[in-house]
Tab-separated table of C-alpha atoms in Angstrom:
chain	number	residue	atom	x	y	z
N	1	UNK	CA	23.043	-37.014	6.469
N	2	UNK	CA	19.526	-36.090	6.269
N	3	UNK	CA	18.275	-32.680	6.641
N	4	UNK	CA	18.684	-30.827	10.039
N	5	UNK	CA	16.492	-27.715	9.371
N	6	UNK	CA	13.953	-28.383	12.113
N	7	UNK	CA	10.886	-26.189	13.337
N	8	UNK	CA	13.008	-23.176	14.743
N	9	UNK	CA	15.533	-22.932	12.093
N	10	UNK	CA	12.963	-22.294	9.575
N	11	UNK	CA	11.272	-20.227	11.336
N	12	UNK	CA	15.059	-17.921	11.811
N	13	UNK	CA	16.023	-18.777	7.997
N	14	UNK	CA	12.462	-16.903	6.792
N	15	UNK	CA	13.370	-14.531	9.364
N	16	UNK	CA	16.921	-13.562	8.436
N	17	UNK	CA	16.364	-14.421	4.750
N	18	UNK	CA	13.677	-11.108	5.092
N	19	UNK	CA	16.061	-9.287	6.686
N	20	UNK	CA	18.952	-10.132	4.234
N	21	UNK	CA	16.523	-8.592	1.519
N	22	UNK	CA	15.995	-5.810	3.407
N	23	UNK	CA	19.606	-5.257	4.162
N	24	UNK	CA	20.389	-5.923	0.226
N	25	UNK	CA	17.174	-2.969	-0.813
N	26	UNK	CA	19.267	-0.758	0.851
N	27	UNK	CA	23.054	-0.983	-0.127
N	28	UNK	CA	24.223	1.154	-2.921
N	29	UNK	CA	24.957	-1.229	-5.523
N	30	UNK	CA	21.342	-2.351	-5.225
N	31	UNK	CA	19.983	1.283	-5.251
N	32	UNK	CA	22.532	1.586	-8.507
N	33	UNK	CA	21.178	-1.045	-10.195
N	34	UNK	CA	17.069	0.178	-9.624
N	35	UNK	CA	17.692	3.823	-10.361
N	36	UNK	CA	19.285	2.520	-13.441
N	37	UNK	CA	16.301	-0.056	-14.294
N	38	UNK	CA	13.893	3.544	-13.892
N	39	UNK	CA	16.502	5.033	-16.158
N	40	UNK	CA	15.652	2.430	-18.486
N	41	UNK	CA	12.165	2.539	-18.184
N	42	UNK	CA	11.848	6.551	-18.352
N	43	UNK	CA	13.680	6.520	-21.675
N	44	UNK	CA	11.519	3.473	-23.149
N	45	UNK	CA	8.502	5.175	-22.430
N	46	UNK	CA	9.838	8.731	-23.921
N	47	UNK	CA	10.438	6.835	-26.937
N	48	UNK	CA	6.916	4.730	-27.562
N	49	UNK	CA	5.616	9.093	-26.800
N	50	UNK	CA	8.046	9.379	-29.713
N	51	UNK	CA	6.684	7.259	-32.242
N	52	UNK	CA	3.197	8.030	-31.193
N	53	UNK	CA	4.002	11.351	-32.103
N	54	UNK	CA	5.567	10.385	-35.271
N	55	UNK	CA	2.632	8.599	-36.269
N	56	UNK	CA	0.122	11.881	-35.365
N	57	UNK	CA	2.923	14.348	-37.507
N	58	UNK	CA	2.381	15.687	-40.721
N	59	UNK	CA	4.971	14.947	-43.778
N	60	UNK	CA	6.739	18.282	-42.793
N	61	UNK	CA	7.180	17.126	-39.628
N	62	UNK	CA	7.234	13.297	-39.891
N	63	UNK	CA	11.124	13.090	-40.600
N	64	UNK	CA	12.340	15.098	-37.641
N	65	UNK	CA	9.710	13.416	-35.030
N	66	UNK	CA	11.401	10.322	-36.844
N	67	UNK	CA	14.728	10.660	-35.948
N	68	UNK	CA	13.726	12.327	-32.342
N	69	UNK	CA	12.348	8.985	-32.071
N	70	UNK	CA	14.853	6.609	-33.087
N	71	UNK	CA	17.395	8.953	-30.790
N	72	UNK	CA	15.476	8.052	-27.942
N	73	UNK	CA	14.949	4.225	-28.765
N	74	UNK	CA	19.205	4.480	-28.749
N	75	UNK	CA	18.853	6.186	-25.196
N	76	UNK	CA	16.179	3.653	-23.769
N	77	UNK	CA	18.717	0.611	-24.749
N	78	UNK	CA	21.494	2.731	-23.354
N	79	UNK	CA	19.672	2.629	-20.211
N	80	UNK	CA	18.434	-0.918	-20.481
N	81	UNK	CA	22.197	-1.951	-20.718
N	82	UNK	CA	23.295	0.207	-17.829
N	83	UNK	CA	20.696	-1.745	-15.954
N	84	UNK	CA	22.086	-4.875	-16.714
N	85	UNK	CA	25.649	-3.897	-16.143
N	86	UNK	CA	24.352	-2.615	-12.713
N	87	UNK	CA	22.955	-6.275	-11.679
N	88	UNK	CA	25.680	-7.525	-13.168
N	89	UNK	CA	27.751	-5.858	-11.034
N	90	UNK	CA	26.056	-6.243	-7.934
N	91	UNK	CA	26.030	-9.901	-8.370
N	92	UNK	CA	29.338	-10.310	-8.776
N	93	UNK	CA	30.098	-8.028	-6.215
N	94	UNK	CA	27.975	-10.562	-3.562
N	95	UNK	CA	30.057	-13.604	-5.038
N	96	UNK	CA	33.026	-11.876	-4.182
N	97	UNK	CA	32.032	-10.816	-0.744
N	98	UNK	CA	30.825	-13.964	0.259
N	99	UNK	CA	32.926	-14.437	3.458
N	100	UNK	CA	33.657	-10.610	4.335
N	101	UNK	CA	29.772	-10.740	4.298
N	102	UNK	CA	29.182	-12.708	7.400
N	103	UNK	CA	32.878	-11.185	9.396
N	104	UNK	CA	30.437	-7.855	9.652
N	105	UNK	CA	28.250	-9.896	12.210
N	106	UNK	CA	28.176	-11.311	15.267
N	107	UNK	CA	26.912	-15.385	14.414
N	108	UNK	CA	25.884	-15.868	17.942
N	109	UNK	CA	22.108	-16.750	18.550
N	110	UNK	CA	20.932	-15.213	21.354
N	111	UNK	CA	17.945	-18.171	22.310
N	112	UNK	CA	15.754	-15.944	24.258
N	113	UNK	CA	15.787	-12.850	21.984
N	114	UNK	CA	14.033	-15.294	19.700
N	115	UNK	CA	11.199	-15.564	21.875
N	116	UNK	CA	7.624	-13.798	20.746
N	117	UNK	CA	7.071	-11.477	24.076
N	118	UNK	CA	4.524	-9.540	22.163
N	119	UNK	CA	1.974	-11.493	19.379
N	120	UNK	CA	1.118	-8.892	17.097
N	121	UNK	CA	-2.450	-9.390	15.532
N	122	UNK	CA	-3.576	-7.281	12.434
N	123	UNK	CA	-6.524	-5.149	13.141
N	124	UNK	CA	-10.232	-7.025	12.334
N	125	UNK	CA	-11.581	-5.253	9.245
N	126	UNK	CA	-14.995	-6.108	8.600
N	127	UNK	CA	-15.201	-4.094	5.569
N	128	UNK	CA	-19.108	-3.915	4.333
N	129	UNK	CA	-19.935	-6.191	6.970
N	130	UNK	CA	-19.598	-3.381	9.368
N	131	UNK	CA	-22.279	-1.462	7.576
N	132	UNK	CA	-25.890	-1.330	9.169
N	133	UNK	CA	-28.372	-1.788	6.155
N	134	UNK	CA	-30.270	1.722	5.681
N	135	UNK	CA	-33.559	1.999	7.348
N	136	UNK	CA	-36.233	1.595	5.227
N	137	UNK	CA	-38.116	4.942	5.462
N	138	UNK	CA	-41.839	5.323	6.714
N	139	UNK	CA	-44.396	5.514	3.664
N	140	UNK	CA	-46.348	9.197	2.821
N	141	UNK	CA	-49.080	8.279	4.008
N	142	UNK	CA	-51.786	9.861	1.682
N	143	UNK	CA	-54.452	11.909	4.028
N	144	UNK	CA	-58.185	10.155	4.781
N	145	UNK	CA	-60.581	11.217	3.058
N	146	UNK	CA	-63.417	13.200	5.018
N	147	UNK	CA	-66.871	13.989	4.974
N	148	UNK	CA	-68.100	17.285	3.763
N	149	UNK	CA	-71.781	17.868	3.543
N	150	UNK	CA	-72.776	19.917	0.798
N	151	UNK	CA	-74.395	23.192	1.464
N	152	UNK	CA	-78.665	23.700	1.653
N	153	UNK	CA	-79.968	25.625	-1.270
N	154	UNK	CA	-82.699	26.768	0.857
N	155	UNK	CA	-84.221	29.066	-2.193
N	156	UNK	CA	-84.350	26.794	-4.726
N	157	UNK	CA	-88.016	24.875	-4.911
N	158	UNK	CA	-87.434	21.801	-3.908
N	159	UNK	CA	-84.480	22.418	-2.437
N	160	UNK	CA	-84.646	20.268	0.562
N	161	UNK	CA	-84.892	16.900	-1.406
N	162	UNK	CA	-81.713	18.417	-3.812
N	163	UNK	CA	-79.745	18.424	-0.809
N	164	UNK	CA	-80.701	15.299	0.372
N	165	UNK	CA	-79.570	13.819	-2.966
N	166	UNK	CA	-76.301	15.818	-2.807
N	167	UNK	CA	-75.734	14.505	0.400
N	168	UNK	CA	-76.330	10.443	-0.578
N	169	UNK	CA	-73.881	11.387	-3.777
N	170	UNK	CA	-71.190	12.888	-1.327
N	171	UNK	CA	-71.602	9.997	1.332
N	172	UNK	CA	-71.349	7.652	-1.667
N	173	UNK	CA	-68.833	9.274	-3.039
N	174	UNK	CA	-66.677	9.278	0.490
N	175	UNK	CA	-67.450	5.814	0.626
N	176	UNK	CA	-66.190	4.703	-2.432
N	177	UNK	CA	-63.151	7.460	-1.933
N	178	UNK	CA	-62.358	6.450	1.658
N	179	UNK	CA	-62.365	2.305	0.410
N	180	UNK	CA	-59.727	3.342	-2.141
N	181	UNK	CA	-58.142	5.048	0.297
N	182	UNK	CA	-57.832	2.222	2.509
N	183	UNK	CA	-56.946	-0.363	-0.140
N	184	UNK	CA	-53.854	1.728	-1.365
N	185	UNK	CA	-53.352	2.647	2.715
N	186	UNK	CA	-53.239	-1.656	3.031
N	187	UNK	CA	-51.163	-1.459	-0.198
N	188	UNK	CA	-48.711	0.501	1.147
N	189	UNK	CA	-48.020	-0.964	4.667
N	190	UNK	CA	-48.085	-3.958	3.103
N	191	UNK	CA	-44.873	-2.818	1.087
N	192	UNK	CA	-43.302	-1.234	4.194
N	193	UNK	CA	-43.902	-4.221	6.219
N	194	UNK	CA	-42.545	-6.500	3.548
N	195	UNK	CA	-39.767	-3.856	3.501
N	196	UNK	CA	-39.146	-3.839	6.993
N	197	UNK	CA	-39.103	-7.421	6.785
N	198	UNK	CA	-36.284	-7.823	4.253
N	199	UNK	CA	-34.422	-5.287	6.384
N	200	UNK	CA	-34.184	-7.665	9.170
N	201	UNK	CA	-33.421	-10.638	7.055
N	202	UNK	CA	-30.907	-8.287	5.876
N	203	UNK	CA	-29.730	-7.479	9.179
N	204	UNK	CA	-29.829	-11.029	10.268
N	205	UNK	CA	-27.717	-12.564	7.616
N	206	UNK	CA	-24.936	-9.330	7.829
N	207	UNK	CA	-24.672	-9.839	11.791
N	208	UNK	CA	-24.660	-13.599	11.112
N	209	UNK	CA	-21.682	-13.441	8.756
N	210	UNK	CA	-20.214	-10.553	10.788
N	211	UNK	CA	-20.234	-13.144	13.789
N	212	UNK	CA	-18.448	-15.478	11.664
N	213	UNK	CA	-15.928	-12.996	10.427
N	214	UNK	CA	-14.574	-11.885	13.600
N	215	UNK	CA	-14.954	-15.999	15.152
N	216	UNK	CA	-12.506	-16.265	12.229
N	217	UNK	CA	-10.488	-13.589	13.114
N	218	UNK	CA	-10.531	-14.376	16.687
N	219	UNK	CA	-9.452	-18.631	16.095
N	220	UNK	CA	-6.828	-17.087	13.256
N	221	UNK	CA	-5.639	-14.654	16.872
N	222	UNK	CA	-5.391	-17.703	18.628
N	223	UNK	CA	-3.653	-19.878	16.254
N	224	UNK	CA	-1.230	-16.779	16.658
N	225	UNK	CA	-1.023	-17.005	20.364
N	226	UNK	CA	-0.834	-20.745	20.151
N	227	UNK	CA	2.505	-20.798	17.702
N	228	UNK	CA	4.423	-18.302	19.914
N	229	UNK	CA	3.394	-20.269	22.641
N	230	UNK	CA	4.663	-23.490	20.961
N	231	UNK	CA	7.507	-21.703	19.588
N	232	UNK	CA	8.387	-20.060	23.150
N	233	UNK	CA	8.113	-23.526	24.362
N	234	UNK	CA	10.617	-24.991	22.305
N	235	UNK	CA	12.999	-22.522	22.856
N	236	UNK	CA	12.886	-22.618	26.609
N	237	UNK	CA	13.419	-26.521	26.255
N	238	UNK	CA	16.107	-25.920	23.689
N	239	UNK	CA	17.979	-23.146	26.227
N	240	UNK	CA	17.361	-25.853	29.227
N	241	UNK	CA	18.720	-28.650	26.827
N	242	UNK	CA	22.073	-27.136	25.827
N	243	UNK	CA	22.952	-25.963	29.441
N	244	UNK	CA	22.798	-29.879	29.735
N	245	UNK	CA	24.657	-30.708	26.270
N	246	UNK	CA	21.796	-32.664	24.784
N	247	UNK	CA	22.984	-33.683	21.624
N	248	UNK	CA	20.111	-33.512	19.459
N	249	UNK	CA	20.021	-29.367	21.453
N	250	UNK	CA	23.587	-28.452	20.584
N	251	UNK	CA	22.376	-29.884	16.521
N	252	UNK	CA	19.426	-28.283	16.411
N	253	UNK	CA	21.246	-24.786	17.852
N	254	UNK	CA	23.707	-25.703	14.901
N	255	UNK	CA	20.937	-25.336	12.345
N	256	UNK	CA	19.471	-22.098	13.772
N	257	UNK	CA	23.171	-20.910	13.104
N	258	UNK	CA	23.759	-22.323	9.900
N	259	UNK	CA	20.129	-20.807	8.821
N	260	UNK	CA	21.650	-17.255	9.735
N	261	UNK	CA	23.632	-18.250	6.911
N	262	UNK	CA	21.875	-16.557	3.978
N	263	UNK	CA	23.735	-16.571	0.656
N	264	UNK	CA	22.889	-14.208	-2.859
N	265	UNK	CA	20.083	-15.636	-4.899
N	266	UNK	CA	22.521	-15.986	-7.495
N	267	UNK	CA	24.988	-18.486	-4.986
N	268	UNK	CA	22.751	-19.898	-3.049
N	269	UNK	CA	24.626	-22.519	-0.719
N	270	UNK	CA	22.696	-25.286	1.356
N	271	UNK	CA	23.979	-27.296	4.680
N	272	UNK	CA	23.655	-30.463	6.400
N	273	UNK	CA	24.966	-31.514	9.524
N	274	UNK	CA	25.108	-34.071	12.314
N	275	UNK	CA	26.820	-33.195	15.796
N	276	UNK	CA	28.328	-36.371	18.145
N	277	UNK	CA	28.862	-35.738	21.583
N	278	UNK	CA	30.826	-38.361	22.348
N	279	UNK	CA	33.785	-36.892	20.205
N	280	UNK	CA	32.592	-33.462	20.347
N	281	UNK	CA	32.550	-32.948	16.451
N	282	UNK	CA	30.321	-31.283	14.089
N	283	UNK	CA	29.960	-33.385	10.665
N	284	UNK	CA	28.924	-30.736	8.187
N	285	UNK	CA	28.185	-31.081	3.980
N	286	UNK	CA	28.058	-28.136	2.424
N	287	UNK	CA	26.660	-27.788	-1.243
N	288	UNK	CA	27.134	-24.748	-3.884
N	289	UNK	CA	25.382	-24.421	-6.641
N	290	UNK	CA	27.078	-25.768	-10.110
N	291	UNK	CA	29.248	-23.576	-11.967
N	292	UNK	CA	27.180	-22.581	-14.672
N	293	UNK	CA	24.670	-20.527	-11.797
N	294	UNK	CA	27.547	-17.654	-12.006
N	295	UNK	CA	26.990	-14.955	-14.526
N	296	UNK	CA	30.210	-15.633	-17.568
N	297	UNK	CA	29.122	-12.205	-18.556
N	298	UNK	CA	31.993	-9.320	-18.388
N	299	UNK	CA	29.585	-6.883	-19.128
N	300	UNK	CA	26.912	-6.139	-22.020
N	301	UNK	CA	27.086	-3.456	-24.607
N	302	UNK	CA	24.590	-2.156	-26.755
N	303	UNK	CA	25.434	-2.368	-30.871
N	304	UNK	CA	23.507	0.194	-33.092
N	305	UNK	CA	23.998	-0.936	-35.931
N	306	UNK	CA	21.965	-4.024	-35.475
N	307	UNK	CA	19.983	-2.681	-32.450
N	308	UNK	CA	21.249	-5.478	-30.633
N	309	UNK	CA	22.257	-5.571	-26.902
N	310	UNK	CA	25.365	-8.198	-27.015
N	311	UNK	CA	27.200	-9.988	-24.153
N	312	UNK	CA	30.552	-9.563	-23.284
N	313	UNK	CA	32.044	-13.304	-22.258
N	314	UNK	CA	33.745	-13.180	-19.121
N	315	UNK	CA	37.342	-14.806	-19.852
N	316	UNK	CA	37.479	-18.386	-18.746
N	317	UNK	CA	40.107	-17.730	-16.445
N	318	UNK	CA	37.951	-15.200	-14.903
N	319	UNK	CA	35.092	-17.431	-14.616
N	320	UNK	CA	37.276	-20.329	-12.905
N	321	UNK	CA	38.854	-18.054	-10.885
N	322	UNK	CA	35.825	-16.529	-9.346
N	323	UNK	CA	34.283	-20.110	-8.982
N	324	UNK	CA	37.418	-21.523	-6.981
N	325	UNK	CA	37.405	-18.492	-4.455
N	326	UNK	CA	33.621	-18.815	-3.573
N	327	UNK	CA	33.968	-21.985	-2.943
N	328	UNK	CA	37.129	-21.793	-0.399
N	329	UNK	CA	35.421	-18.876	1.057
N	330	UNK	CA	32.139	-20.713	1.418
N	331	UNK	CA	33.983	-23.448	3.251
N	332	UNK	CA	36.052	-20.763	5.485
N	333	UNK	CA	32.752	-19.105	6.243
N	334	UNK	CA	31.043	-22.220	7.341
N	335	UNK	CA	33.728	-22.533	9.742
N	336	UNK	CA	33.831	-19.415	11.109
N	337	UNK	CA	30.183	-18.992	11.474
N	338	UNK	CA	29.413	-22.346	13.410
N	339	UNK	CA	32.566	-21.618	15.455
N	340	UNK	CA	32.433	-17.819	16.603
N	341	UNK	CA	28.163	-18.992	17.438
N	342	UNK	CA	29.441	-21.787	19.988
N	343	UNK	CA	29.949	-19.658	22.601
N	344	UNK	CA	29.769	-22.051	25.221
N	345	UNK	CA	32.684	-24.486	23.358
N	346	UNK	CA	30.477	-27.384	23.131
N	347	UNK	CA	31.979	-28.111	19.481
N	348	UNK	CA	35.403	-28.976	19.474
N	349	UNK	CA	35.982	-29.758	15.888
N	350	UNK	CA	34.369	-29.796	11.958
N	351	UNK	CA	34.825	-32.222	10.393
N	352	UNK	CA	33.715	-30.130	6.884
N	353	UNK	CA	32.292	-31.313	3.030
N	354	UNK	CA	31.763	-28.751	0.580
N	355	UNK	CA	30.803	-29.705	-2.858
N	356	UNK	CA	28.094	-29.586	-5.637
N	357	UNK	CA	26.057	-32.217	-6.554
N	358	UNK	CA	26.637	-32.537	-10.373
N	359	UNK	CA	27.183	-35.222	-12.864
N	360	UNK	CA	30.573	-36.413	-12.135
N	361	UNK	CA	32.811	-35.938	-15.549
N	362	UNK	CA	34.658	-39.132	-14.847
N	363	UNK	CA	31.658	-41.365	-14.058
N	364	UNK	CA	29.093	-39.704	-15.893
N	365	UNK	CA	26.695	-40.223	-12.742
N	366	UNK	CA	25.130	-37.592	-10.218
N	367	UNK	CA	26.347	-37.537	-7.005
N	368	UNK	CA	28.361	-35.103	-4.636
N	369	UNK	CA	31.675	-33.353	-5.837
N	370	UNK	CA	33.882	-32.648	-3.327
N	371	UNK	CA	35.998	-29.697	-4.036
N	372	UNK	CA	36.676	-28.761	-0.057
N	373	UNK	CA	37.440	-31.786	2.701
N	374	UNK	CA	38.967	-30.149	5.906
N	375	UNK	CA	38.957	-31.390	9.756
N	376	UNK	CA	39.641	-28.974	12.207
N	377	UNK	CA	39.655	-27.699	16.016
N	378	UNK	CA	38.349	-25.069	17.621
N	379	UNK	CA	41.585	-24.193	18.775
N	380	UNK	CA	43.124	-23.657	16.212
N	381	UNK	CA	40.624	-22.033	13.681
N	382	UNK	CA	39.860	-19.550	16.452
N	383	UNK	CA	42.755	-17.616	16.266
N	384	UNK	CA	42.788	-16.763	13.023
N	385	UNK	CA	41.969	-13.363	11.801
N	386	UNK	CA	39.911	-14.141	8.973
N	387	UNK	CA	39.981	-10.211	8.037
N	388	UNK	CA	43.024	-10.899	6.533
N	389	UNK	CA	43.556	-14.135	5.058
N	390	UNK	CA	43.235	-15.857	1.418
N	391	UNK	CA	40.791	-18.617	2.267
N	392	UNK	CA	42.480	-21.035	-0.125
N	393	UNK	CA	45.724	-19.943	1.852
N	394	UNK	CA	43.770	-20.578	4.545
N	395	UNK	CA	42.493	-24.317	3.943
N	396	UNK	CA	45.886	-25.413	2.942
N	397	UNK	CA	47.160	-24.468	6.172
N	398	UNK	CA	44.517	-26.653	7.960
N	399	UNK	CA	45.788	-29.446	5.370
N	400	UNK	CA	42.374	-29.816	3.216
N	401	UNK	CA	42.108	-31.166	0.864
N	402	UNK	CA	41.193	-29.241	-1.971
N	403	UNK	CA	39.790	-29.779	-5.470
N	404	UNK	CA	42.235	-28.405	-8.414
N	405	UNK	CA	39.418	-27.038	-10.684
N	406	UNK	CA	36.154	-26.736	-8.422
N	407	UNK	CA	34.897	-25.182	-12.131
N	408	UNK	CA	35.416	-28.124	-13.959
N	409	UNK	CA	34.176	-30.524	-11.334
N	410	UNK	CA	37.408	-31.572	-10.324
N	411	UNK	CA	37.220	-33.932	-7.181
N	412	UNK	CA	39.055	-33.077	-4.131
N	413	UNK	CA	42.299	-35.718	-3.582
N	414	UNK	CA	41.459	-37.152	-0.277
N	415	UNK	CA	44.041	-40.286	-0.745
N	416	UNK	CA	46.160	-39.070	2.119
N	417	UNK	CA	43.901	-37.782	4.598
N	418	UNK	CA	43.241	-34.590	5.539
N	419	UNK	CA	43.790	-34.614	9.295
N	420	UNK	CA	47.029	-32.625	9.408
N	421	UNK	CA	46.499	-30.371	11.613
N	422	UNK	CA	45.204	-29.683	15.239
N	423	UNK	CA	45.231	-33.394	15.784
């Protein structure tokens, strides 16, 4: 089977996969686990003030800021391994609670709530480019020189050709005054018309690349408008096409389903499927993730003595244990989820695969183990109350066929068949 994740199931697995996250930042183990990574990080950072300190002290004082020191490097790997004990724990926990998980929900898609009514566009931010350049500011203009005739010594002898020199010296000298005053007067509105000029360049370029900004922002608002369109589109011809039992509808509703299906990142489970309508049966492969992705650590301890933080193996039979049950849950979850989401009845039976694609230990080759190969109705996996059951309990009932040791990549025994039940 190839891959039936189309356009809209990604789009929902993104979705739900941020909202899984979100859901996980706010349960208690997770909120254990981060106040006890601060812990951790409080009482390193006491302890590098500590040997800073140490470093600064005097002899007198060296010892004691010494062993305040080394005190507090103990209490910063205390926290460090309460930490990891706390993701431990929470990881575990998730493995555990792989199928009570999705019983807390409702796997139903409702098709339409899907639909983008509302495109939400971030607001244009034009930063600098919003920003008028400053106006260049007028010159001082220095004042014109004027014309002052100099007074008539009229009792002087002589006086009157005295005053007619003073008066050539002062028209020469307003002459030669008035030409500087007009070349630095040129000078000058020569540099405020060159400044004016780079101003509007200026201006020019900013409203230039200000046009371009918000063209950008507008075409990046329409590409927005454009995939709700496309992906309101597709959902009104999906709704349309499983009122009339298209196939490839009812399969591609399937995956929308199965991508509601987010596991832990430390499980993480993927599915493939292929739905005939002329029997009315989902095939569906699911693969886990190998053994060895599950933490074998009990718990970790801190050891003085060699300022060590050591791990605590998780007993085999612990490990293999925990292995087993999240893979018969993962198989009774799969079930349940594509069941309880058909509303409308259009599958009538699984036909279901779940396994890990290892290297075989009898054949030495990759390829799929199967540790979980179980066919059943509708019928009959609808009324159990899957609150309450073992899943391994569970697939033995439906007659699976069920791997011995899923840990040691034991293949299920499917020699006699595995339709038993609901047939």
């Amino acid at each position: 089977m190839a891959n039936r994740r189309g356009f809209l199931a990604e789009l929902n697995y993104q979705s739900q996969l941020a909202a899984k996250q979100q859901q996980q930042r706010q349960a208690a183990a997770y909120r254990a686990s981060v106040a006890a990574q601060r812990e951790a990080e409080r009482a390193q950072k006491a302890y590098e003030r500590a040997t800073a300190a140490a470093a600064r002290a005097s002899e007198a004082g060296r010892k004691a800021a010494e062993r305040e020191a080394a005190r507090l490097h103990a209490e910063a790997r205390l926290a460090e391994v309460e930490a990891m004990n706390a993701a431990l724990a929470d990881d575990l926990a998730a493995v555990d609670g792989l199928l009570g998980a999705t019983l807390e929900f409702d796997d139903y898609v409702d098709l339409e709530a899907l639909k983008i009514s509302t495109v939400e566009h971030p607001p244009f931010e034009p930063g600098a480019l919003a920003i008028e350049s400053p106006a260049v500011p007028a010159p001082n203009w220095p004042i014109e020189p004027v014309y002052l005739e100099p007074p008539a010594q009229r009792t002087l002898f002589g006086a009157k050709k005295k005053h007619e020199e003073a008066i050539a010296a002062a028209q020469a000298k307003l002459a030669a005054d008035h030409a500087r005053w007009q070349e630095y007067v040129a000078s000058l509105d020569m540099q405020y018309r060159d400044l004016l000029t780079r101003r509007a360049q200026a201006e020019t370029a900013r409203l230039g690349r200000l046009a371009a900004a918000r063209s950008q922002y507008d075409e990046e608002c329409r590409h927005r408008e454009d995939a709700a369109a496309q992906r309101n589109a597709e959902l009104t011809k999906l709704i349309n096409d499983l009122a009339f039992d298209v196939e490839f509808a009812i399969q591609e509703y399937v995956g929308i389903v199965l991508a509601n299906s987010v596991y832990p990142s430390v499980f993480p489970v993927s599915h493939d499927h292929e739905f005939h309508l002329t029997t009315r049966e989902l095939t569906l492969e699911v693969l886990v993730p190998e053994p060895s992705a599950l933490p074998a650590v009990k718990e970790y301890k801190y050891v003085k003595a060699k300022d060590e933080i050591t791990p605590t193996a998780l007993p085999m039979r612990e490990q293999k244990d925990r292995y087993a049950n999240a893979v018969w849950q993962v198989a009774v979850r799969t079930l349940h989820e594509v069941f309880e989401a058909d509303r409308a009845g259009k599958i009538h039976s699984i036909a279901l695969r779940v396994g890990v694609d290892a290297i075989d230990p009898a054949t030495g080759r990759r390829g799929i183990v199967p540790f979980v190969v179980v066919a059943v109705d509708r019928e009959t996996f609808r009324g159990f109350n899957l609150s309450n059951v073992v899943p391994r309990a569970t697939l033995e009932h439906l007659g699976s066929a069920l791997s011995k040791s899923p840990f040691d990549l034991t293949p299920a025994d499917t020699s006699r068949g595995v339709r038993t039940r609901g047939q």
